[in-house]
Amino acid sequence: MDNLLVANQVSKTYGSYRALNNISIEVPRGSIYGLLGPNGAGKTTFIRIINQITMPDTGSVLLDGEPLQPNHIQHIGYLPEERGLYKSMKVGEQALYLAQLKGLSKAEAKKRLQHWFERLEIGDWWNKKIQELSKGMAQKIQFVVTVLHEPKLLIFDEPFSGFDPINANLIKDEILKLRDNGATVIFSTHRMESVEEMCDHITLIHESNKILDGKLIDIKREFRSNTYEVGLVTPNKQAVANELKQHFELSPATFKTINDELQYNIKVSDGGANDLLAYLVNKGQVTHFVEVIPSANDIFIQAVKNH
Amino acid sequence: MNHLSLIIKREYLTKVKNRAFIIMTFLSPLIMVALISLVGYLSQLNNDKVRTISVLDESGLFANQFEDDDDLKFETLSAVSLEEAKKNTQESEVYGLLYIPNNKNIDTLAKSITFYSEDSPTISVINDIERAIRKKANSLKLEENDFDADEIAALRVDVATHLETFDGEETSELSSILRLAFGGIAGYLLFMFIIIYGNMIMRSVIEEKTSRIIEVIISSVKPIKLLLGKIIGTSLAGITQFAVWVILLGALSLAVTLIFGIDTSAMQAEQIQAAMQAGGGDMEDYITRAYLEFEKLPIANLIIMFLLFFIGGYLLYASLYAAIGAAVDSETDTQQFMVPILIPLILAVYVGVFTVIEDPHGTVSQVFSFIPLTSPVVMLMRIPFGVPLWQQILSVVILFATFMGTVWFASKIYRVGILMYGKKASYKEIIKWLKY
């Protein structure tokens, strides 16, 4: 079985507001799956359906080929966007409690917690109360609690909000490590840098509808515009520039360089890269020639705009 | 360990380990004993003061009628005029002057007696004086009409109607009072428990929302388990606190009595005794009779039903508090809901006191002893008068079923509350939630 999680035609309506409209996704096992969309698109509703906090009006969700059942919660680790911990409880007690709610035995939970606390170098927090910790520290605890029961499916809703860059990096590495150990990760965010770095697959939800999904690399190919970033050193810049403008569709580009050169984004027809390069070589010295790959951010904005 | 017991354990331990809770647990009995001791001490101070009253008896009929006791001393004045006596009394340390004019007509005399004092005398002083005067005046009046006072006293008939049900069970007026007391105590205890711990349950239900852990928890456990666990855990903490209070209060009042010699309970006993005597009964006799009546009550039945109704009633009201907690986002939104919760309970006590005593098996009593919000008090008051077992069981079942229903309902509100972002849930929506 390739997909750990499959959603079929899931719809959800709150009163007269349609939060999700026939959403179908397939989350491949062992992938990091980006669930993207602007604020209020329906991401959180969808995640809540997976977590059985609410149920869909129509459609079904399958985990490992089975329709969602109450005992599936122990195979899911969920870090909600709206998160917190019991403020007056001690870190250790709290983590043990939450782990036991997820079905771990006390002894097992303790063993794993000690391991995690050592790894994240937070062992001396065990007897501290949450209210004595900083927000970032509390977030670390929250992360540990989310992954402690070694779920098959991890769901992170805006996991990096509230972390400083160092801890965000640490958590990112931990997420990648979890993926390498076989977990499947659903990752909801509107921060595109992290999508770029981490996600293999993405789904873009906009105004309750899925407008895009697939492998990130395929989507990038789909959104490529055959544009090349070009740097050209030539003695008579003005003349070459005018000539280029007549022959090609171009726009100014800026990139870092040590040369005094012409910088352009040049769009060519499919497979026309070599022709462009040959043309440029004749005009001067080519110092820079790179295909412009659409960033997740560009794709996101373009897809939302086009919709 | 399953979810429910985990939650109960956490709720209980968090409450019991809470610093404010611990402080209140140990401080409240101290404060209470300190207050009672203070009141006891002050009233003892008051009691220790012996008041002297001068008596100017121009009629000469009341010689030796006023007996000195712990609080009052009488000294008889003679051969002084009223004006002089008044002046002397005012100047001396004497509390007041009782002036009995010379009048041969007892009725007129009884109405023309005057008491002079610096400020208004206390009721107990007036009562003491009037009692002595009345006694003497009565016997004088009897003598005047040629009756023998002792003979008349001997002729007084003591009325005590024997009450018996057709089943041969003897009852009495006294047993009615006992039954009333039983229901009253049950109602009062329930009332206190709800007022003290209802809020605690509500706060505990709001806790997840204010600490924003709600989604983490709710993705692990079902709301109904969470609420049930909170209600039971908090209640257990409440019972613990209550038990500590009872033990501490007992120990402390014992200590205070031994150390300072202030007998707090004796004050009440004295009052009761005084009331008994005023009612013409003998204290010991009364207690014996009360004990006998008590033995006639269906004790085992009462104790079992008391426990069931107390627990059930408490849980039901607790679940109402939980429902409020489930519906709101913060404690400040809860104020308006507080009073409506207590109204059924107050109503129950009223129905119990005014209707059940009048007619324990009448329609009103019957109906209210099945309505879950009032049954804990009303049924408990009816049981001593004999209620068929099936009615008792039915009422208990209704009570607990309503409790579970309320918790279930509260858990639905809870879930809706998280998801709806302030919107009102439609009925259709609520029905959908029932499936999970």
PDB file of N, CA and C in Angstrom, chain A residues 12-15 17 44 48-49 51-57 68 70 73 78 80-89 93-94 97-98 100-103 106 129 135 142 145, chain B residues 1 3 6-7 9-11 14 17-19 207-222 226 230 415 418-421 423-424 426 429 432-433 435-436:
ATOM      1  N   LYS A  12     -17.278  19.611   4.452  1.00  0.00           N
ATOM      2  CA  LYS A  12     -17.682  19.985   5.807  1.00  0.00           C
ATOM      3  C   LYS A  12     -18.321  21.367   5.766  1.00  0.00           C
ATOM      4  N   THR A  13     -19.491  21.478   6.383  1.00  0.00           N
ATOM      5  CA  THR A  13     -20.184  22.758   6.408  1.00  0.00           C
ATOM      6  C   THR A  13     -20.467  23.156   7.848  1.00  0.00           C
ATOM      7  N   TYR A  14     -20.141  24.377   8.192  1.00  0.00           N
ATOM      8  CA  TYR A  14     -20.522  24.920   9.497  1.00  0.00           C
ATOM      9  C   TYR A  14     -21.661  25.897   9.272  1.00  0.00           C
ATOM     10  N   GLY A  15     -22.849  25.527   9.701  1.00  0.00           N
ATOM     11  CA  GLY A  15     -23.985  26.412   9.460  1.00  0.00           C
ATOM     12  C   GLY A  15     -24.136  26.608   7.973  1.00  0.00           C
ATOM     13  N   TYR A  17     -21.673  28.061   6.249  1.00  0.00           N
ATOM     14  CA  TYR A  17     -20.337  28.261   5.716  1.00  0.00           C
ATOM     15  C   TYR A  17     -19.720  26.932   5.314  1.00  0.00           C
ATOM     16  N   THR A  44      -7.135  23.758   8.782  1.00  0.00           N
ATOM     17  CA  THR A  44      -7.311  23.279  10.152  1.00  0.00           C
ATOM     18  C   THR A  44      -8.539  22.385  10.270  1.00  0.00           C
ATOM     19  N   ARG A  48      -8.524  18.618  11.594  1.00  0.00           N
ATOM     20  CA  ARG A  48      -9.382  18.187  12.701  1.00  0.00           C
ATOM     21  C   ARG A  48     -10.215  16.964  12.313  1.00  0.00           C
ATOM     22  N   ILE A  49     -10.545  16.901  11.059  1.00  0.00           N
ATOM     23  CA  ILE A  49     -11.283  15.716  10.609  1.00  0.00           C
ATOM     24  C   ILE A  49     -10.381  14.485  10.697  1.00  0.00           C
ATOM     25  N   ASN A  51      -8.037  14.075  12.743  1.00  0.00           N
ATOM     26  CA  ASN A  51      -7.871  13.775  14.165  1.00  0.00           C
ATOM     27  C   ASN A  51      -9.156  13.363  14.856  1.00  0.00           C
ATOM     28  N   GLN A  52     -10.230  13.279  14.114  1.00  0.00           N
ATOM     29  CA  GLN A  52     -11.531  12.876  14.642  1.00  0.00           C
ATOM     30  C   GLN A  52     -12.040  13.827  15.710  1.00  0.00           C
ATOM     31  N   ILE A  53     -11.584  15.067  15.643  1.00  0.00           N
ATOM     32  CA  ILE A  53     -12.151  16.058  16.553  1.00  0.00           C
ATOM     33  C   ILE A  53     -13.526  16.439  16.024  1.00  0.00           C
ATOM     34  N   THR A  54     -13.636  16.460  14.705  1.00  0.00           N
ATOM     35  CA  THR A  54     -14.934  16.677  14.099  1.00  0.00           C
ATOM     36  C   THR A  54     -15.072  15.653  12.979  1.00  0.00           C
ATOM     37  N   MET A  55     -16.283  15.491  12.482  1.00  0.00           N
ATOM     38  CA  MET A  55     -16.413  14.499  11.414  1.00  0.00           C
ATOM     39  C   MET A  55     -16.943  15.157  10.140  1.00  0.00           C
ATOM     40  N   PRO A  56     -16.564  14.603   8.995  1.00  0.00           N
ATOM     41  CA  PRO A  56     -16.991  15.233   7.748  1.00  0.00           C
ATOM     42  C   PRO A  56     -18.490  15.029   7.515  1.00  0.00           C
ATOM     43  N   ASP A  57     -19.095  15.968   6.799  1.00  0.00           N
ATOM     44  CA  ASP A  57     -20.510  15.807   6.446  1.00  0.00           C
ATOM     45  C   ASP A  57     -20.640  14.689   5.415  1.00  0.00           C
ATOM     46  N   LEU A  68     -11.418   5.828   9.444  1.00  0.00           N
ATOM     47  CA  LEU A  68     -10.961   6.308  10.750  1.00  0.00           C
ATOM     48  C   LEU A  68     -11.789   5.718  11.882  1.00  0.00           C
ATOM     49  N   PRO A  70     -11.856   5.301  16.455  1.00  0.00           N
ATOM     50  CA  PRO A  70     -11.296   5.918  17.664  1.00  0.00           C
ATOM     51  C   PRO A  70      -9.889   5.434  18.010  1.00  0.00           C
ATOM     52  N   ILE A  73      -6.312   7.160  17.000  1.00  0.00           N
ATOM     53  CA  ILE A  73      -5.648   8.339  17.571  1.00  0.00           C
ATOM     54  C   ILE A  73      -4.267   8.000  18.108  1.00  0.00           C
ATOM     55  N   TYR A  78      -0.381  14.841  16.852  1.00  0.00           N
ATOM     56  CA  TYR A  78      -0.927  16.095  16.323  1.00  0.00           C
ATOM     57  C   TYR A  78      -0.396  17.263  17.119  1.00  0.00           C
ATOM     58  N   PRO A  80      -1.217  20.952  17.220  1.00  0.00           N
ATOM     59  CA  PRO A  80      -2.124  21.955  16.670  1.00  0.00           C
ATOM     60  C   PRO A  80      -1.491  23.342  16.645  1.00  0.00           C
ATOM     61  N   GLU A  81      -2.073  24.186  15.840  1.00  0.00           N
ATOM     62  CA  GLU A  81      -1.559  25.551  15.777  1.00  0.00           C
ATOM     63  C   GLU A  81      -1.856  26.248  17.093  1.00  0.00           C
ATOM     64  N   GLU A  82      -3.076  26.013  17.588  1.00  0.00           N
ATOM     65  CA  GLU A  82      -3.491  26.566  18.859  1.00  0.00           C
ATOM     66  C   GLU A  82      -3.014  25.605  19.930  1.00  0.00           C
ATOM     67  N   ARG A  83      -1.884  25.888  20.542  1.00  0.00           N
ATOM     68  CA  ARG A  83      -1.351  24.890  21.464  1.00  0.00           C
ATOM     69  C   ARG A  83      -0.947  25.497  22.796  1.00  0.00           C
ATOM     70  N   GLY A  84      -0.878  24.627  23.770  1.00  0.00           N
ATOM     71  CA  GLY A  84      -0.497  25.042  25.113  1.00  0.00           C
ATOM     72  C   GLY A  84      -0.373  23.817  25.976  1.00  0.00           C
ATOM     73  N   LEU A  85       0.015  24.036  27.212  1.00  0.00           N
ATOM     74  CA  LEU A  85       0.149  22.919  28.152  1.00  0.00           C
ATOM     75  C   LEU A  85      -0.460  23.373  29.474  1.00  0.00           C
ATOM     76  N   TYR A  86      -0.721  22.399  30.342  1.00  0.00           N
ATOM     77  CA  TYR A  86      -1.231  22.763  31.669  1.00  0.00           C
ATOM     78  C   TYR A  86      -0.160  23.573  32.393  1.00  0.00           C
ATOM     79  N   LYS A  87      -0.500  24.801  32.743  1.00  0.00           N
ATOM     80  CA  LYS A  87       0.533  25.711  33.242  1.00  0.00           C
ATOM     81  C   LYS A  87       1.070  25.334  34.609  1.00  0.00           C
ATOM     82  N   SER A  88       0.206  24.788  35.445  1.00  0.00           N
ATOM     83  CA  SER A  88       0.661  24.560  36.818  1.00  0.00           C
ATOM     84  C   SER A  88       1.170  23.135  37.026  1.00  0.00           C
ATOM     85  N   MET A  89       1.249  22.371  35.939  1.00  0.00           N
ATOM     86  CA  MET A  89       1.752  21.005  36.073  1.00  0.00           C
ATOM     87  C   MET A  89       3.236  20.961  35.782  1.00  0.00           C
ATOM     88  N   GLU A  93       5.570  15.262  34.771  1.00  0.00           N
ATOM     89  CA  GLU A  93       4.242  14.707  35.049  1.00  0.00           C
ATOM     90  C   GLU A  93       3.324  14.909  33.858  1.00  0.00           C
ATOM     91  N   GLN A  94       3.395  16.116  33.316  1.00  0.00           N
ATOM     92  CA  GLN A  94       2.526  16.461  32.210  1.00  0.00           C
ATOM     93  C   GLN A  94       2.812  15.606  30.985  1.00  0.00           C
ATOM     94  N   TYR A  97       1.557  12.168  31.545  1.00  0.00           N
ATOM     95  CA  TYR A  97       0.088  12.130  31.461  1.00  0.00           C
ATOM     96  C   TYR A  97      -0.363  12.097  30.004  1.00  0.00           C
ATOM     97  N   LEU A  98       0.176  13.026  29.215  1.00  0.00           N
ATOM     98  CA  LEU A  98      -0.251  13.110  27.814  1.00  0.00           C
ATOM     99  C   LEU A  98       0.150  11.857  27.044  1.00  0.00           C
ATOM    100  N   GLN A 100       0.431   8.862  28.303  1.00  0.00           N
ATOM    101  CA  GLN A 100      -0.456   7.769  28.709  1.00  0.00           C
ATOM    102  C   GLN A 100      -1.822   7.903  28.053  1.00  0.00           C
ATOM    103  N   LEU A 101      -2.266   9.140  27.845  1.00  0.00           N
ATOM    104  CA  LEU A 101      -3.531   9.335  27.142  1.00  0.00           C
ATOM    105  C   LEU A 101      -3.437   8.796  25.716  1.00  0.00           C
ATOM    106  N   LYS A 102      -2.219   8.789  25.186  1.00  0.00           N
ATOM    107  CA  LYS A 102      -2.032   8.270  23.832  1.00  0.00           C
ATOM    108  C   LYS A 102      -1.778   6.769  23.837  1.00  0.00           C
ATOM    109  N   GLY A 103      -1.925   6.142  24.992  1.00  0.00           N
ATOM    110  CA  GLY A 103      -1.878   4.688  25.038  1.00  0.00           C
ATOM    111  C   GLY A 103      -0.552   4.081  25.446  1.00  0.00           C
ATOM    112  N   LYS A 106       3.111   3.705  31.537  1.00  0.00           N
ATOM    113  CA  LYS A 106       3.855   4.725  32.261  1.00  0.00           C
ATOM    114  C   LYS A 106       5.360   4.483  32.152  1.00  0.00           C
ATOM    115  N   LYS A 129       7.710  23.713  36.462  1.00  0.00           N
ATOM    116  CA  LYS A 129       6.343  23.898  35.999  1.00  0.00           C
ATOM    117  C   LYS A 129       6.372  24.639  34.666  1.00  0.00           C
ATOM    118  N   LYS A 135       8.315  30.535  26.255  1.00  0.00           N
ATOM    119  CA  LYS A 135       7.414  29.998  25.248  1.00  0.00           C
ATOM    120  C   LYS A 135       8.117  28.958  24.366  1.00  0.00           C
ATOM    121  N   GLN A 142       6.200  20.455  23.965  1.00  0.00           N
ATOM    122  CA  GLN A 142       5.022  20.122  23.182  1.00  0.00           C
ATOM    123  C   GLN A 142       5.391  19.230  21.999  1.00  0.00           C
ATOM    124  N   VAL A 145       6.077  15.711  23.259  1.00  0.00           N
ATOM    125  CA  VAL A 145       4.834  15.024  23.599  1.00  0.00           C
ATOM    126  C   VAL A 145       4.103  14.560  22.337  1.00  0.00           C
TER     127      VAL A 145
ATOM    128  N   MET B   1      -3.521   1.897  31.901  1.00  0.00           N
ATOM    129  CA  MET B   1      -4.621   2.562  32.606  1.00  0.00           C
ATOM    130  C   MET B   1      -5.529   3.243  31.580  1.00  0.00           C
ATOM    131  N   HIS B   3      -8.360   5.881  29.936  1.00  0.00           N
ATOM    132  CA  HIS B   3      -8.388   7.336  29.928  1.00  0.00           C
ATOM    133  C   HIS B   3      -9.090   7.937  31.131  1.00  0.00           C
ATOM    134  N   LEU B   6      -7.139   7.859  34.285  1.00  0.00           N
ATOM    135  CA  LEU B   6      -6.012   8.783  34.146  1.00  0.00           C
ATOM    136  C   LEU B   6      -6.446  10.212  34.398  1.00  0.00           C
ATOM    137  N   ILE B   7      -7.575  10.568  33.793  1.00  0.00           N
ATOM    138  CA  ILE B   7      -8.050  11.942  33.928  1.00  0.00           C
ATOM    139  C   ILE B   7      -8.460  12.216  35.370  1.00  0.00           C
ATOM    140  N   LYS B   9      -7.378  10.818  38.010  1.00  0.00           N
ATOM    141  CA  LYS B   9      -6.169  10.900  38.826  1.00  0.00           C
ATOM    142  C   LYS B   9      -5.502  12.270  38.661  1.00  0.00           C
ATOM    143  N   ARG B  10      -5.392  12.711  37.416  1.00  0.00           N
ATOM    144  CA  ARG B  10      -4.740  13.990  37.203  1.00  0.00           C
ATOM    145  C   ARG B  10      -5.519  15.122  37.858  1.00  0.00           C
ATOM    146  N   GLU B  11      -6.848  15.114  37.621  1.00  0.00           N
ATOM    147  CA  GLU B  11      -7.671  16.191  38.186  1.00  0.00           C
ATOM    148  C   GLU B  11      -7.537  16.209  39.700  1.00  0.00           C
ATOM    149  N   THR B  14      -3.925  17.328  40.744  1.00  0.00           N
ATOM    150  CA  THR B  14      -3.680  18.750  40.502  1.00  0.00           C
ATOM    151  C   THR B  14      -4.396  19.593  41.549  1.00  0.00           C
ATOM    152  N   LYS B  17      -2.791  19.060  45.084  1.00  0.00           N
ATOM    153  CA  LYS B  17      -1.440  19.610  45.236  1.00  0.00           C
ATOM    154  C   LYS B  17      -1.413  21.126  45.103  1.00  0.00           C
ATOM    155  N   ASN B  18      -2.532  21.691  44.668  1.00  0.00           N
ATOM    156  CA  ASN B  18      -2.573  23.136  44.469  1.00  0.00           C
ATOM    157  C   ASN B  18      -2.358  23.866  45.791  1.00  0.00           C
ATOM    158  N   ARG B  19      -1.483  24.849  45.783  1.00  0.00           N
ATOM    159  CA  ARG B  19      -1.104  25.505  47.025  1.00  0.00           C
ATOM    160  C   ARG B  19      -2.296  26.196  47.684  1.00  0.00           C
ATOM    161  N   GLU B 207     -10.310  25.170  32.219  1.00  0.00           N
ATOM    162  CA  GLU B 207      -8.841  25.149  32.268  1.00  0.00           C
ATOM    163  C   GLU B 207      -8.198  24.851  30.910  1.00  0.00           C
ATOM    164  N   GLU B 208      -8.691  23.831  30.220  1.00  0.00           N
ATOM    165  CA  GLU B 208      -8.100  23.447  28.943  1.00  0.00           C
ATOM    166  C   GLU B 208      -8.198  24.575  27.919  1.00  0.00           C
ATOM    167  N   LYS B 209      -9.279  25.349  28.030  1.00  0.00           N
ATOM    168  CA  LYS B 209      -9.436  26.423  27.043  1.00  0.00           C
ATOM    169  C   LYS B 209      -8.475  27.556  27.331  1.00  0.00           C
ATOM    170  N   THR B 210      -8.349  27.924  28.611  1.00  0.00           N
ATOM    171  CA  THR B 210      -7.483  29.058  28.919  1.00  0.00           C
ATOM    172  C   THR B 210      -6.021  28.690  28.712  1.00  0.00           C
ATOM    173  N   SER B 211      -5.650  27.422  28.952  1.00  0.00           N
ATOM    174  CA  SER B 211      -4.247  27.069  28.759  1.00  0.00           C
ATOM    175  C   SER B 211      -3.998  26.600  27.325  1.00  0.00           C
ATOM    176  N   ARG B 212      -5.051  26.621  26.509  1.00  0.00           N
ATOM    177  CA  ARG B 212      -4.967  26.319  25.085  1.00  0.00           C
ATOM    178  C   ARG B 212      -4.476  24.906  24.784  1.00  0.00           C
ATOM    179  N   ILE B 213      -4.648  24.017  25.748  1.00  0.00           N
ATOM    180  CA  ILE B 213      -4.199  22.646  25.510  1.00  0.00           C
ATOM    181  C   ILE B 213      -5.344  21.830  24.924  1.00  0.00           C
ATOM    182  N   ILE B 214      -6.498  22.491  24.786  1.00  0.00           N
ATOM    183  CA  ILE B 214      -7.737  21.776  24.478  1.00  0.00           C
ATOM    184  C   ILE B 214      -7.629  20.876  23.244  1.00  0.00           C
ATOM    185  N   GLU B 215      -6.993  21.369  22.179  1.00  0.00           N
ATOM    186  CA  GLU B 215      -6.975  20.550  20.957  1.00  0.00           C
ATOM    187  C   GLU B 215      -6.087  19.324  21.112  1.00  0.00           C
ATOM    188  N   VAL B 216      -5.020  19.498  21.887  1.00  0.00           N
ATOM    189  CA  VAL B 216      -4.142  18.357  22.130  1.00  0.00           C
ATOM    190  C   VAL B 216      -4.915  17.277  22.898  1.00  0.00           C
ATOM    191  N   ILE B 217      -5.631  17.715  23.916  1.00  0.00           N
ATOM    192  CA  ILE B 217      -6.375  16.768  24.753  1.00  0.00           C
ATOM    193  C   ILE B 217      -7.500  16.127  23.948  1.00  0.00           C
ATOM    194  N   ILE B 218      -8.223  16.975  23.232  1.00  0.00           N
ATOM    195  CA  ILE B 218      -9.429  16.497  22.569  1.00  0.00           C
ATOM    196  C   ILE B 218      -9.080  15.590  21.395  1.00  0.00           C
ATOM    197  N   SER B 219      -7.836  15.653  20.916  1.00  0.00           N
ATOM    198  CA  SER B 219      -7.440  14.702  19.879  1.00  0.00           C
ATOM    199  C   SER B 219      -6.961  13.392  20.503  1.00  0.00           C
ATOM    200  N   SER B 220      -6.951  13.339  21.846  1.00  0.00           N
ATOM    201  CA  SER B 220      -6.569  12.087  22.513  1.00  0.00           C
ATOM    202  C   SER B 220      -7.733  11.419  23.229  1.00  0.00           C
ATOM    203  N   VAL B 221      -8.634  12.220  23.797  1.00  0.00           N
ATOM    204  CA  VAL B 221      -9.750  11.625  24.542  1.00  0.00           C
ATOM    205  C   VAL B 221     -11.063  12.245  24.089  1.00  0.00           C
ATOM    206  N   LYS B 222     -12.141  11.494  24.352  1.00  0.00           N
ATOM    207  CA  LYS B 222     -13.450  12.030  24.018  1.00  0.00           C
ATOM    208  C   LYS B 222     -13.876  13.033  25.082  1.00  0.00           C
ATOM    209  N   LEU B 226     -13.495  13.289  29.300  1.00  0.00           N
ATOM    210  CA  LEU B 226     -12.787  14.399  29.929  1.00  0.00           C
ATOM    211  C   LEU B 226     -13.664  15.049  30.994  1.00  0.00           C
ATOM    212  N   LYS B 230     -13.264  15.022  35.004  1.00  0.00           N
ATOM    213  CA  LYS B 230     -13.110  16.270  35.746  1.00  0.00           C
ATOM    214  C   LYS B 230     -14.100  16.325  36.901  1.00  0.00           C
ATOM    215  N   ARG B 415     -17.576  20.291  22.539  1.00  0.00           N
ATOM    216  CA  ARG B 415     -17.016  20.082  21.209  1.00  0.00           C
ATOM    217  C   ARG B 415     -17.452  21.195  20.258  1.00  0.00           C
ATOM    218  N   ILE B 418     -15.508  24.379  20.832  1.00  0.00           N
ATOM    219  CA  ILE B 418     -14.151  24.469  20.278  1.00  0.00           C
ATOM    220  C   ILE B 418     -14.194  24.799  18.797  1.00  0.00           C
ATOM    221  N   LEU B 419     -15.159  24.195  18.109  1.00  0.00           N
ATOM    222  CA  LEU B 419     -15.091  24.213  16.655  1.00  0.00           C
ATOM    223  C   LEU B 419     -15.830  25.371  16.006  1.00  0.00           C
ATOM    224  N   MET B 420     -16.774  25.932  16.748  1.00  0.00           N
ATOM    225  CA  MET B 420     -17.679  26.833  16.049  1.00  0.00           C
ATOM    226  C   MET B 420     -17.215  28.279  15.981  1.00  0.00           C
ATOM    227  N   TYR B 421     -16.148  28.606  16.660  1.00  0.00           N
ATOM    228  CA  TYR B 421     -15.654  29.970  16.614  1.00  0.00           C
ATOM    229  C   TYR B 421     -16.761  30.983  16.895  1.00  0.00           C
ATOM    230  N   LYS B 423     -19.914  30.734  16.606  1.00  0.00           N
ATOM    231  CA  LYS B 423     -21.201  30.589  15.932  1.00  0.00           C
ATOM    232  C   LYS B 423     -22.089  29.626  16.696  1.00  0.00           C
ATOM    233  N   LYS B 424     -23.382  29.784  16.504  1.00  0.00           N
ATOM    234  CA  LYS B 424     -24.293  28.866  17.170  1.00  0.00           C
ATOM    235  C   LYS B 424     -24.451  27.601  16.338  1.00  0.00           C
ATOM    236  N   SER B 426     -26.304  24.444  14.812  1.00  0.00           N
ATOM    237  CA  SER B 426     -27.673  24.072  14.467  1.00  0.00           C
ATOM    238  C   SER B 426     -27.964  22.713  15.079  1.00  0.00           C
ATOM    239  N   GLU B 429     -26.488  19.932  13.204  1.00  0.00           N
ATOM    240  CA  GLU B 429     -25.062  19.813  13.473  1.00  0.00           C
ATOM    241  C   GLU B 429     -24.833  19.008  14.751  1.00  0.00           C
ATOM    242  N   LYS B 432     -25.210  15.386  14.367  1.00  0.00           N
ATOM    243  CA  LYS B 432     -24.060  14.781  13.701  1.00  0.00           C
ATOM    244  C   LYS B 432     -22.948  14.456  14.687  1.00  0.00           C
ATOM    245  N   TRP B 433     -22.760  15.383  15.641  1.00  0.00           N
ATOM    246  CA  TRP B 433     -21.668  15.189  16.592  1.00  0.00           C
ATOM    247  C   TRP B 433     -21.885  13.962  17.469  1.00  0.00           C
ATOM    248  N   LYS B 435     -22.514  11.143  16.704  1.00  0.00           N
ATOM    249  CA  LYS B 435     -22.018   9.894  16.137  1.00  0.00           C
ATOM    250  C   LYS B 435     -20.614   9.555  16.604  1.00  0.00           C
ATOM    251  N   TYR B 436     -19.844  10.569  16.965  1.00  0.00           N
ATOM    252  CA  TYR B 436     -18.468  10.283  17.373  1.00  0.00           C
ATOM    253  C   TYR B 436     -18.355  10.098  18.868  1.00  0.00           C
TER     254      TYR B 436
END
